[in-house]
Coordinates of C-alpha atoms in Angstrom, one line a residue:
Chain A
X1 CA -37.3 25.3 12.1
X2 CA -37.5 24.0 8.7
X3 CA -37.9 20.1 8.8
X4 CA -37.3 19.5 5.2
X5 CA -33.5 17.8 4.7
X6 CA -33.2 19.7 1.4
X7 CA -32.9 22.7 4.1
X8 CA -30.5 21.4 6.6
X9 CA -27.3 22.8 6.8
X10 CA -28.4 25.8 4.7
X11 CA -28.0 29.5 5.6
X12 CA -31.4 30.6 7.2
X13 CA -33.7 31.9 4.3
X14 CA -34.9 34.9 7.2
X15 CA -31.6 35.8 7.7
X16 CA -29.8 35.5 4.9
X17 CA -32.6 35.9 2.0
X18 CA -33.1 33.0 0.0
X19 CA -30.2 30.5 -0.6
X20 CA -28.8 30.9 -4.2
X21 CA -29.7 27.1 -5.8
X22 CA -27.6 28.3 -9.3
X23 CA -24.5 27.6 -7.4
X24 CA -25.6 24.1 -6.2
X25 CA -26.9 23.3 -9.7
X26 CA -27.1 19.2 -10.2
X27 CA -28.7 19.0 -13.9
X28 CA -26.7 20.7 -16.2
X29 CA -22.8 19.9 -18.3
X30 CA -20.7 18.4 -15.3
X31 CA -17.3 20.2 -15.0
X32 CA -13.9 17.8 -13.8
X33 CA -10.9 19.5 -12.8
X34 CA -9.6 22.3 -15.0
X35 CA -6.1 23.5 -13.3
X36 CA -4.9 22.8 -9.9
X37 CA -5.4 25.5 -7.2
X38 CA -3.1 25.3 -4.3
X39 CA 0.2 24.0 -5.5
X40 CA 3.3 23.1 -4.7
X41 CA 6.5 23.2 -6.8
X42 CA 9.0 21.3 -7.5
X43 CA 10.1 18.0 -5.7
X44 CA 14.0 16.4 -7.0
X45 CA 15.2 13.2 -5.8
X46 CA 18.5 11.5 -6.7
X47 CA 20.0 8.0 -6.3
X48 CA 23.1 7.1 -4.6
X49 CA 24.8 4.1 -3.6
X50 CA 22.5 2.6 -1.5
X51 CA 19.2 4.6 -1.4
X52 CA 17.4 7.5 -2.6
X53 CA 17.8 11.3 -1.4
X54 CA 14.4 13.3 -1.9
X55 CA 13.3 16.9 -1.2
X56 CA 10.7 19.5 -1.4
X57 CA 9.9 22.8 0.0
X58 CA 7.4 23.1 2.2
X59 CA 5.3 25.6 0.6
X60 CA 1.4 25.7 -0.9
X61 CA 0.9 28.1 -3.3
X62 CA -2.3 29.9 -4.0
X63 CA -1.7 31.2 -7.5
X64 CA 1.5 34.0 -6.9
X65 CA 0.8 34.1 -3.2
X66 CA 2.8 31.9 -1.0
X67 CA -1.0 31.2 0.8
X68 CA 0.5 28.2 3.5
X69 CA 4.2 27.7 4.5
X70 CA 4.5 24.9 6.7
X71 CA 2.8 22.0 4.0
X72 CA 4.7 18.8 4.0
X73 CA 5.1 17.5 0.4
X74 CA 6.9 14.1 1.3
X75 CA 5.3 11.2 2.4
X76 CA 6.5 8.3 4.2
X77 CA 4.8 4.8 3.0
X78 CA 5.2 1.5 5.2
X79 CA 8.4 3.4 6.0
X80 CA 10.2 1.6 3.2
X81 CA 9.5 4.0 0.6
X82 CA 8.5 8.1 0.2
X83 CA 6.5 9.8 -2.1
X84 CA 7.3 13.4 -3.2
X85 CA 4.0 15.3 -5.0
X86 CA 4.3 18.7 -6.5
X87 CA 1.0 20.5 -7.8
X88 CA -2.1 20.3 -6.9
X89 CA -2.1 20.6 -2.9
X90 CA -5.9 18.7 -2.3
X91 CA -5.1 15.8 -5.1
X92 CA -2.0 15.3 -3.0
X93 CA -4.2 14.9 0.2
X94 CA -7.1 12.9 -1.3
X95 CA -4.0 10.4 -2.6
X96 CA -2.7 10.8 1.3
X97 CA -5.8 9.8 2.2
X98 CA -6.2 7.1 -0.3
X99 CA -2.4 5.2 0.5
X100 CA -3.0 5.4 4.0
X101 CA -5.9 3.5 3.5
X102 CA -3.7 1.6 1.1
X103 CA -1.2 0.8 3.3
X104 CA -3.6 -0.2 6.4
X105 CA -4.8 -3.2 4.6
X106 CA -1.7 -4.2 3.1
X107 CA -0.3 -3.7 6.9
X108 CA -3.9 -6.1 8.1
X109 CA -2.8 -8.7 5.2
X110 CA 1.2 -8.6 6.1
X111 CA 1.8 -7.8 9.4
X112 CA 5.3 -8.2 10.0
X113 CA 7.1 -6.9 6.8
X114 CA 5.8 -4.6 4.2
X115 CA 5.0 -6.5 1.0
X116 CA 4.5 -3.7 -1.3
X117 CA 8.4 -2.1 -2.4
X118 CA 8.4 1.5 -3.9
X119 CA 8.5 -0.3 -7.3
X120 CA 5.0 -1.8 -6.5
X121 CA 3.6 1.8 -5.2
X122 CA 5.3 3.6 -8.4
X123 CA 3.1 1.1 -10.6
X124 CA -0.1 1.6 -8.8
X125 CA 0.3 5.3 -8.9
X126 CA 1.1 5.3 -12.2
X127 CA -2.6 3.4 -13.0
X128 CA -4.0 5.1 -10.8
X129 CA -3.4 8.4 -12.1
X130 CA -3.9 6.7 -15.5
X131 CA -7.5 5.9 -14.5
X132 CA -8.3 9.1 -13.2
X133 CA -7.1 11.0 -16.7
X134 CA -9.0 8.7 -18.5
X135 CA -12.2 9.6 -16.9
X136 CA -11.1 13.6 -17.9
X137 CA -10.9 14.1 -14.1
X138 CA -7.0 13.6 -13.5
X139 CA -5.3 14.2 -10.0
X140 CA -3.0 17.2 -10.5
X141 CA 0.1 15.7 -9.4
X142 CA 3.6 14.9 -10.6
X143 CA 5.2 12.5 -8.3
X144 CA 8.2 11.2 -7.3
X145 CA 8.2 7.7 -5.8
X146 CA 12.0 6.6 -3.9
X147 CA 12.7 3.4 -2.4
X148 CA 14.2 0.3 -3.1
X149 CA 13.3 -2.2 -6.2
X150 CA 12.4 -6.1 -6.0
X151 CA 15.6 -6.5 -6.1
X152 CA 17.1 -4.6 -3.0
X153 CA 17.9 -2.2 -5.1
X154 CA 17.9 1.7 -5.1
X155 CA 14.7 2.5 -7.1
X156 CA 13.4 6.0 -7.9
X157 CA 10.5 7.2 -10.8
X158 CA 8.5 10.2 -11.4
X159 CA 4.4 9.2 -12.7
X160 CA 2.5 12.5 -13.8
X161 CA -1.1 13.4 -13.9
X162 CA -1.5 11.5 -17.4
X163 CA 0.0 8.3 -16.2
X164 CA 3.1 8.8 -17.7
X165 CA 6.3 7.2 -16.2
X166 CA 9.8 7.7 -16.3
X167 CA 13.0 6.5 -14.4
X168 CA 16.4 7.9 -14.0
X169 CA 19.7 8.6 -11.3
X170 CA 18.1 11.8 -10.7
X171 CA 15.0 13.3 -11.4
X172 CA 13.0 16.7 -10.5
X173 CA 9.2 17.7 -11.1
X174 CA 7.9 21.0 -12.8
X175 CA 10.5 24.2 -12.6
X176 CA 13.1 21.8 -11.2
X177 CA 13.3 19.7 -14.0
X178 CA 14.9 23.0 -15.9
X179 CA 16.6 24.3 -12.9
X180 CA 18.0 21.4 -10.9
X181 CA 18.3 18.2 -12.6
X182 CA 21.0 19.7 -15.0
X183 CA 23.1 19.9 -11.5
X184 CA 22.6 16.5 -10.4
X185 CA 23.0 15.2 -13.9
X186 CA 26.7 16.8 -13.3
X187 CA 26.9 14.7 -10.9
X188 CA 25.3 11.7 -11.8
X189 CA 24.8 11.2 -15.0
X190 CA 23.9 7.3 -15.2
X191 CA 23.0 4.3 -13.1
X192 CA 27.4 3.6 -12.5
X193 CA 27.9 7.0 -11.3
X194 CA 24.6 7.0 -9.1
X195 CA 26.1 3.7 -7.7
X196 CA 29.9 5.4 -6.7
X197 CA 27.9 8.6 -5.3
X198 CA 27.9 8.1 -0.9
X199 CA 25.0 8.7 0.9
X200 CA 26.6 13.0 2.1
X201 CA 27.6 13.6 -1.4
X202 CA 23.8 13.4 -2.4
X203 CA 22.4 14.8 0.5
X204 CA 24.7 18.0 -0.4
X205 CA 23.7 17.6 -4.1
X206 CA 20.2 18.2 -3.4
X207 CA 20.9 20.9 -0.6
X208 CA 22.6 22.7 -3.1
X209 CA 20.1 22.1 -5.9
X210 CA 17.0 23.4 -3.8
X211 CA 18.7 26.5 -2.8
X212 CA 19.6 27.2 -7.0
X213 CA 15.8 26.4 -6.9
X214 CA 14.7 28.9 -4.2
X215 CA 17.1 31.6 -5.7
X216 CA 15.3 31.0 -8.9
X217 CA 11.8 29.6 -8.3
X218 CA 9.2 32.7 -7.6
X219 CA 6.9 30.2 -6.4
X220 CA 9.5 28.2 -3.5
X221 CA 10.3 28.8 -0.5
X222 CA 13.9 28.5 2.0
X223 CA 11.9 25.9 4.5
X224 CA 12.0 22.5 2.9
X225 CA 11.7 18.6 4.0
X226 CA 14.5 16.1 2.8
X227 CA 14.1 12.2 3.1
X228 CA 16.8 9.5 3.0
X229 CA 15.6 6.2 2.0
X230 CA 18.1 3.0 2.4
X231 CA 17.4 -0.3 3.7
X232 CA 17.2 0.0 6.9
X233 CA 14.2 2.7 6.6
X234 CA 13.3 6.3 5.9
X235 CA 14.5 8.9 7.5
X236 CA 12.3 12.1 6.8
X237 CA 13.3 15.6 8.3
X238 CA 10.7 18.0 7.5
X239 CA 11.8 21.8 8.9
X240 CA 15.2 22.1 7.0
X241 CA 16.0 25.2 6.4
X242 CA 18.7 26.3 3.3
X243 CA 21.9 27.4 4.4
X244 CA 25.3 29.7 3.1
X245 CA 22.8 31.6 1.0
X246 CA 24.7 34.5 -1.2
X247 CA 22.4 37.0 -3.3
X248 CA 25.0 38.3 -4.2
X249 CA 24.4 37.4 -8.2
X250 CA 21.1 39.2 -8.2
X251 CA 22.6 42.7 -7.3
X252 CA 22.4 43.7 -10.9
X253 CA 19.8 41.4 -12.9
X254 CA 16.9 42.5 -13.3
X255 CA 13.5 41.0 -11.4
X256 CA 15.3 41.4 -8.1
X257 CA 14.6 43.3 -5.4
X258 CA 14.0 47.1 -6.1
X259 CA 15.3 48.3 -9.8
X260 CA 16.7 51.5 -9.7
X261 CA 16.5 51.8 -13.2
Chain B
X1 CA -43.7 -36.5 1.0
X2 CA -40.3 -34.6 1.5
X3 CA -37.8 -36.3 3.4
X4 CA -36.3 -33.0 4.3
X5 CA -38.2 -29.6 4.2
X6 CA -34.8 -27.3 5.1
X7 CA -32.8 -28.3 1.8
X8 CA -34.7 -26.6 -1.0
X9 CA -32.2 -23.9 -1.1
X10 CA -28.8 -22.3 0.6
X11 CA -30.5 -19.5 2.5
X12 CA -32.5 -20.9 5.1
X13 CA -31.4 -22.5 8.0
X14 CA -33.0 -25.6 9.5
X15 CA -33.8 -25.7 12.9
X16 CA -30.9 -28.0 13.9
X17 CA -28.8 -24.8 12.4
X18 CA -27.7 -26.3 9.7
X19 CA -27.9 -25.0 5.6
X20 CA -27.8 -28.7 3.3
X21 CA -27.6 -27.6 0.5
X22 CA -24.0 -26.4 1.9
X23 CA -23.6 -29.7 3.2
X24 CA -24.7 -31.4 -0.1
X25 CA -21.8 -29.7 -2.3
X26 CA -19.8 -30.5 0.5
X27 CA -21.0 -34.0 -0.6
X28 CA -20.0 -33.1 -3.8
X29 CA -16.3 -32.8 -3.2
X30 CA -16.3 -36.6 -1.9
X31 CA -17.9 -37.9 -4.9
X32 CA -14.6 -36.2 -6.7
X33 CA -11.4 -38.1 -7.1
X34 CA -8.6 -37.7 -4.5
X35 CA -5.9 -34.8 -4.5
X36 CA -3.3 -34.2 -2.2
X37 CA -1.4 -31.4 -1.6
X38 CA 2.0 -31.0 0.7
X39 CA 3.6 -27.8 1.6
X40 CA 7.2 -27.8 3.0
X41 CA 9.5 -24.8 3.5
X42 CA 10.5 -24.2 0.2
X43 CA 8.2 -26.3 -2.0
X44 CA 4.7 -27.0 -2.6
X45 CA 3.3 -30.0 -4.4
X46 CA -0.1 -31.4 -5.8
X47 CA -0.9 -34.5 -6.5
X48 CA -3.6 -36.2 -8.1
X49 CA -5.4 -39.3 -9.1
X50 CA -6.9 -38.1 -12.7
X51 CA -10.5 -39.5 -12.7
X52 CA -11.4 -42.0 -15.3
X53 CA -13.5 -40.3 -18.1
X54 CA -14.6 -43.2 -20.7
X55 CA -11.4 -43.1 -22.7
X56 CA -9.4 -40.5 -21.1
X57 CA -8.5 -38.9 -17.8
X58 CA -10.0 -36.0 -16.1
X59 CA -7.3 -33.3 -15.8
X60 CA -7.3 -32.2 -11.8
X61 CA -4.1 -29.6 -11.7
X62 CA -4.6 -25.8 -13.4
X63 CA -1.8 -23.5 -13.0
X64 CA -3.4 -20.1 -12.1
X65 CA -0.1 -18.0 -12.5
X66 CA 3.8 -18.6 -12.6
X67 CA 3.5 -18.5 -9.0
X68 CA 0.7 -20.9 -8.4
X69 CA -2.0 -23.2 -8.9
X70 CA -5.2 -25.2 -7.9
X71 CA -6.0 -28.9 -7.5
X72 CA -9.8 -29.7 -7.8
X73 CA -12.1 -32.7 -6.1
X74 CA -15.8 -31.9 -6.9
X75 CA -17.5 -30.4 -10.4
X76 CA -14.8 -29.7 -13.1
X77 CA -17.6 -27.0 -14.7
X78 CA -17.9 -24.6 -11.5
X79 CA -13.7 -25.2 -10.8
X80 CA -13.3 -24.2 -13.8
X81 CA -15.3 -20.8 -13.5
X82 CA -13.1 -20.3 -10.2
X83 CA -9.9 -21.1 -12.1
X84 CA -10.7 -18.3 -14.6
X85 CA -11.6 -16.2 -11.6
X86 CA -8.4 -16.6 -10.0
X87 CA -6.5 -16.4 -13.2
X88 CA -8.0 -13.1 -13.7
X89 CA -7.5 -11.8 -10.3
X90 CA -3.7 -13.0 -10.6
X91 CA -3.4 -10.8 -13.9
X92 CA -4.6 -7.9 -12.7
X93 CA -2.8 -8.0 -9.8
X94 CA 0.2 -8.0 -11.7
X95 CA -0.7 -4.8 -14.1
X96 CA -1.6 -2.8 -11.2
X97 CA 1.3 -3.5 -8.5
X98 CA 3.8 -5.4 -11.0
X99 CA 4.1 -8.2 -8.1
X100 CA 2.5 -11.8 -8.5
X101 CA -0.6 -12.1 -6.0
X102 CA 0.2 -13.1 -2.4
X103 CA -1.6 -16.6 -1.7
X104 CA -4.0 -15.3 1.1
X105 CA -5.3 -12.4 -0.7
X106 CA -6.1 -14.8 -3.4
X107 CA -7.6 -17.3 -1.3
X108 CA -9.3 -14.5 0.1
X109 CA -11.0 -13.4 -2.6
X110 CA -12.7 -17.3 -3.8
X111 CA -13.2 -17.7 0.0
X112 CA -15.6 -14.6 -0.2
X113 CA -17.2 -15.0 -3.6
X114 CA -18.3 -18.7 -2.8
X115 CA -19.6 -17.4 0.2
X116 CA -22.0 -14.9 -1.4
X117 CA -23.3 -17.7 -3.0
X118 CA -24.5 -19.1 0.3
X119 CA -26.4 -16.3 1.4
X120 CA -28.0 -15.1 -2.1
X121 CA -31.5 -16.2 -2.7
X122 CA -31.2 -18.0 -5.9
X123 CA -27.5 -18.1 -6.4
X124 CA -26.6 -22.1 -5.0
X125 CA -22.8 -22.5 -3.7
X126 CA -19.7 -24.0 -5.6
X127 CA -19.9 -28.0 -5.8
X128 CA -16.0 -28.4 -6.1
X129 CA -13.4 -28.1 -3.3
X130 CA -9.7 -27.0 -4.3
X131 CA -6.6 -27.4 -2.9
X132 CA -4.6 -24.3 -3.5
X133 CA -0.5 -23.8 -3.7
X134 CA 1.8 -21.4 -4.2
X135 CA 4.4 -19.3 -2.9
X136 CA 4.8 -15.4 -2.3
X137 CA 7.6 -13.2 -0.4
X138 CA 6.2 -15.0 3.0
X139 CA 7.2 -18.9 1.5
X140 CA 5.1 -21.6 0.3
X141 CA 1.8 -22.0 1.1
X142 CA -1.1 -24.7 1.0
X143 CA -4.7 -23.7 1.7
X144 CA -8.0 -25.9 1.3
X145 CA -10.7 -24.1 -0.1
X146 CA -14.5 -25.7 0.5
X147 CA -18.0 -24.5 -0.9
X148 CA -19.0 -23.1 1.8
X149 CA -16.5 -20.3 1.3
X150 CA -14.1 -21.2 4.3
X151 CA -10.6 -21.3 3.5
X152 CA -7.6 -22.6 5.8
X153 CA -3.8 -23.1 5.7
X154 CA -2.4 -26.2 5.9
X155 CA 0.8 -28.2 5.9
X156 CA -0.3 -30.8 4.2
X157 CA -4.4 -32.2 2.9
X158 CA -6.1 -34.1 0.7
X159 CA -9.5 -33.8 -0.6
X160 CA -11.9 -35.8 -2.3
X161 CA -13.4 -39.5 -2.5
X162 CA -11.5 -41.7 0.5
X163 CA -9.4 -39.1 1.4
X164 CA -9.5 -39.5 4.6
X165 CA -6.9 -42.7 4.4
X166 CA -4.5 -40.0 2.2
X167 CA -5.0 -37.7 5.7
X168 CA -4.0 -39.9 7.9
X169 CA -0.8 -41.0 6.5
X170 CA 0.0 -37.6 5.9
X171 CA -0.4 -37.0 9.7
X172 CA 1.4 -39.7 10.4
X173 CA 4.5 -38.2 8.8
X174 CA 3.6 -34.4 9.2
X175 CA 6.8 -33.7 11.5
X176 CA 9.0 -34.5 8.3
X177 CA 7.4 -32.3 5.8
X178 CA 8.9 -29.1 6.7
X179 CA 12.4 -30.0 5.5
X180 CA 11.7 -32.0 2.6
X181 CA 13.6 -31.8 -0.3
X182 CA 12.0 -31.7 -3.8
X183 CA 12.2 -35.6 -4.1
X184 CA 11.0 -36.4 -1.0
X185 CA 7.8 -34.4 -1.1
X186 CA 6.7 -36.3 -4.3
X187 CA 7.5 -39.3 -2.4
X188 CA 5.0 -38.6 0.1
X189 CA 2.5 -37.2 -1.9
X190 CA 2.3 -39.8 -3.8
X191 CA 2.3 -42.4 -1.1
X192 CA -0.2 -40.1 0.6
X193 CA -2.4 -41.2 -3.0
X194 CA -2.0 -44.9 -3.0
X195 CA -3.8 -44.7 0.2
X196 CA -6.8 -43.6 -1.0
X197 CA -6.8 -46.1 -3.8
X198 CA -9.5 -48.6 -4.4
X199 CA -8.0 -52.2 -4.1
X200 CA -7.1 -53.2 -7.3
X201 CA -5.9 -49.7 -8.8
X202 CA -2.6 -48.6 -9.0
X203 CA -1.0 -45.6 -9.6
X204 CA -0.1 -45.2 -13.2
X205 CA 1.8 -43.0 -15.9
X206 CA -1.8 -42.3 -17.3
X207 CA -3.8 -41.4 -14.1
X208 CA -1.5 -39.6 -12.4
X209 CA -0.3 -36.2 -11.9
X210 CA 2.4 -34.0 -10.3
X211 CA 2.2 -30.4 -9.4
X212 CA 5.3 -28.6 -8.0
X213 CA 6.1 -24.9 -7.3
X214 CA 9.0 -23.6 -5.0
X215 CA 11.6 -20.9 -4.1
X216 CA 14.9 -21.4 -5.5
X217 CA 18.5 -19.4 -4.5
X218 CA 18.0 -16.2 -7.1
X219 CA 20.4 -13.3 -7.7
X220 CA 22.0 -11.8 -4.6
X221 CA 20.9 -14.2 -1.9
X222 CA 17.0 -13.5 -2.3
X223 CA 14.9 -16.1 -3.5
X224 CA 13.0 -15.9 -6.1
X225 CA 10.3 -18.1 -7.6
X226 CA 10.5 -21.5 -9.2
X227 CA 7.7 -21.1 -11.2
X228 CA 4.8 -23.8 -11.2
X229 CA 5.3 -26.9 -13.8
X230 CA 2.9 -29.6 -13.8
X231 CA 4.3 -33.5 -14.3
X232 CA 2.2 -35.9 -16.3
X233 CA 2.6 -38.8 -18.0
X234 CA 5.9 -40.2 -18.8
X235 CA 7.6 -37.2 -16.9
X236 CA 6.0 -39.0 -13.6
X237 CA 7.1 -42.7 -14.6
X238 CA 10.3 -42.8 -11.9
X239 CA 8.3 -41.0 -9.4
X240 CA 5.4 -43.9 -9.6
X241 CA 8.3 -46.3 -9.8
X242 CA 9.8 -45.3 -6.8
X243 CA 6.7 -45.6 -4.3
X244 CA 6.2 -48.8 -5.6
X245 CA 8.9 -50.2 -5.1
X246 CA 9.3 -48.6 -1.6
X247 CA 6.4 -50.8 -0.7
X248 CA 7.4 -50.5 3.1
X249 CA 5.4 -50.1 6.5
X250 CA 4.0 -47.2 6.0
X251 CA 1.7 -48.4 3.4
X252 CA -1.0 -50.3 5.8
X253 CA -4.3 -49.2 5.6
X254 CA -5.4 -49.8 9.0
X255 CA -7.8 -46.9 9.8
X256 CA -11.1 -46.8 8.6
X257 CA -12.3 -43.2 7.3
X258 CA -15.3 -42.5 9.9
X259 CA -18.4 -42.0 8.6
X260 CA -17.5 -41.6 5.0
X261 CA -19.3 -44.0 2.9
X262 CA -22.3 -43.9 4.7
X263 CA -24.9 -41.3 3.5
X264 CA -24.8 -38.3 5.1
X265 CA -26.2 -37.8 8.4
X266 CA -29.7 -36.0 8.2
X267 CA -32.0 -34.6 10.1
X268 CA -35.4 -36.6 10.2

């Protein structure tokens, strides 16, 4: 038994040979985030008349390989808004962590209604990914924030790993940005045609939008979580699986299935 | 050769359990002029006797934010480094959620940095109590502050020299403060300071000053905030009129504040 602490919790030097202290170096050039690891891809979101519709798959990435497929990408806060985070897969938990504990004291300070709106959690997001990429250590994340404004009404905005924020009727993080907000923007392509759209019509939008994404999107997968956020709540179901698929398109392009030629 | 071995500084207890130099900025507070303060469900005011200063009038209201502001009995110099505090706190809190502060948090936060001060070997506690008022999405709200860092909500309060004859008139009539309209609560706030009044003072255009922040009916139903405007001056010549005027029942005197006056009561 080695009593020293430096030892505890070491692999046992007559077993193992001794423990390899290059790996655990403390002096030396201190090295921040470089690229995220475990990802997740795209999240989309749209506004309608009276809330926001949000979705993402539920797969974590590890590189090419589809590593975990049950990781739920949507999160629930004060169940009055939801957060949707594509990239990296532990920045998205450490932020998880970091809101619940968020949302505790706000819940200890407020206890009957929730004080802070999805407008209020897009803003301190936003700074707080802000701070982090200012200390050249940024969380690898684009979000999504959905919910409703001071106002009452339908707010949703996207904050990115720099602290960069945007707004629109419809928006969609990494490949989806390319692949599915040109669909919605069919659809909705400003804040009057957001306000006529009904709460089926942009469920049905963003159904169809994440199967163009899973047809398309080598890194997504056909499980997926969808969130409706109105007034009255958030209603978050996370095992949705796509429906009325048709490969048909892909028989003859090429990066398909088995090429013959 | 010391009347009192247990007051050198705000760490150590007496045997009795007491800290004085807590007590003694307590003191502090009553050697500062009187301010009242009246919360009902849609406003709150302040309202102050300025302090004579040689030529000129101590000021006793700071606004802290749109949303709401401080009255101060006690030293201007340490309000004012609780002022800047707050004013601080108020800003930041409106860069990093984009919401003005809610009252308790604020109140929170001096509550817990004068407290420090009272269990810091060398650090001595604030010598000024404040009335604080404002309104967040839970309404209007009133809280006393005191040096020793404890902070409570009230409906209505009043700190400062003699304030104790302000108190009791505003219990008297502390069933009719929650429905109050604008008006009214200047009325009582200001009867509420003639109380407190040395005999042959009066209110005046010069010496006295109105506080007000509120909700008012804002776009779609909700309300929204009427921000904080202080009244001095001219701008509070009807007001002053008005209780003077009224000069009805409710003005007699007839209790005695308890103990106030008198030195302190000390251990010997």
């Amino acid at each position: 038994m080695d009593h020293r602490p430096q030892a505890w919790g070491r692999p046992r030097d007559d077993v193992y040979g001794a423990y390899d202290h290059s790996y655990m170096q403390e002096n030396g050039p201190k090295q921040n985030t470089q690229q995220p690891i475990v990802t997740g891809t795209s999240v989309i979101g749209i506004k309608f008349k009276d809330g926001v519709v949000i979705a993402a798959d539920n797969l974590a990435s590890y590189g090419s390989l589809a590593r975990f497929t049950d990781v739920k990408r949507l999160r629930p806060f004060a169940d009055s808004s939801i957060l949707g985070f594509s990239g990296d897969i532990s920045d998205m938990q450490y932020l998880d962590r970091h809101l619940t504990e968020l949302s505790l004291s706000e819940a200890y300070e407020s206890p009957d209604k929730p004080r802070l709106n999805a407008a209020n959690l897009h803003r301190y997001l936003s700074k707080l990914l802000y701070n982090r990429r200012s200390k050249f250590d940024p969380l690898w994340n684009h979000l999504l924030v959905g919910g409703l404004d001071d106002n009452g009404e339908p707010f949703l905005a996207a904050a990115d790993l720099l602290g960069s924020t945007y707004s629109a009727p419809s928006l969609a993080t990494g490949f989806g940005a390319m692949l599915a907000q040109p669909i919605m923007r069919r659809y909705v392509p400003d804040e009057e045609a957001a306000k006529k759209l009904s709460r089926e019509e942009a469920v049905d939008i963003v159904k169809e939008a994440m199967k163009v994404l899973f047809y398309r999107d080598a890194r997504s997968l056909d499980t997926y979580s969808l969130a409706v956020v109105t007034k009255d709540g958030v209603e978050l179901k996370e095992d949705e699986k796509l429906e009325n698929q048709s490969w048909a398109f892909a028989d003859r392009i090429k990066g398909y299935g088995t090429q013959t030629v | 050769m010391f009347r009192n071995n247990y007051d050198n500084d705000s760490v150590t207890f007496s045997p009795q359990g007491r800290i004085f130099q807590i007590e003694y900025a307590g003191e502090a507070v009553k050697q500062g002029s009187v301010v009242v303060g009246i919360a009902s469900k849609t406003h709150v005011g302040l309202f102050a006797r300025n302090a004579e200063e040689l030529s000129s009038y101590q000021k006793k209201l700071f606004e802290i934010d749109e949303h709401t502001a401080i009255a101060i009995a006690g030293l201007t110099s340490d309000a004012r480094v609780l002022s800047n505090f707050m004013k601080q706190q108020c800003l930041g809190h409106r860069l990093t959620y984009g919401r003005p502060m809610p009252i308790p948090t604020l109140v929170g936060q001096i509550g817990e940095k004068a407290q420090i001060n009272t269990q810091v070997y060398g650090k001595r506690p604030y010598g000024v109590g404040l009335l604080v008022a404002g309104v967040d999405e839970n309404g209007p709200h009133l809280f006393e502050f005191q040096p020793s860092g404890m902070t409570e909500e009230m409906v209505a309060f009043a700190i400062g020299a003699r304030s104790q004859m302000a108190r009791t008139y505003l219990e008297r009539n502390i069933e009719s403060f929650a429905d109050c309209s604008k008006e009214e609560l200047v009325k009582h706030g200001l009867r509420a300071l003639k109380e407190s009044l040395v005999q042959d003072k009066e209110l005046t255009v010069e010496n006295t000053s109105v506080g007000l922040v509120g909700l008012k009916e804002g776009p779609n139903g909700r309300p929204s905030v009427e921000p904080f405007k202080l009244y001095d001056g001219y701008e509070t010549k009807e007001w002053i009129e008005s209780v003077s005027e009224s000069q009805g029942g409710e003005g007699e005197g007839e209790t005695t504040a308890a103990g106030e006056g008198d030195g302190m009561e000390v251990d010997s």
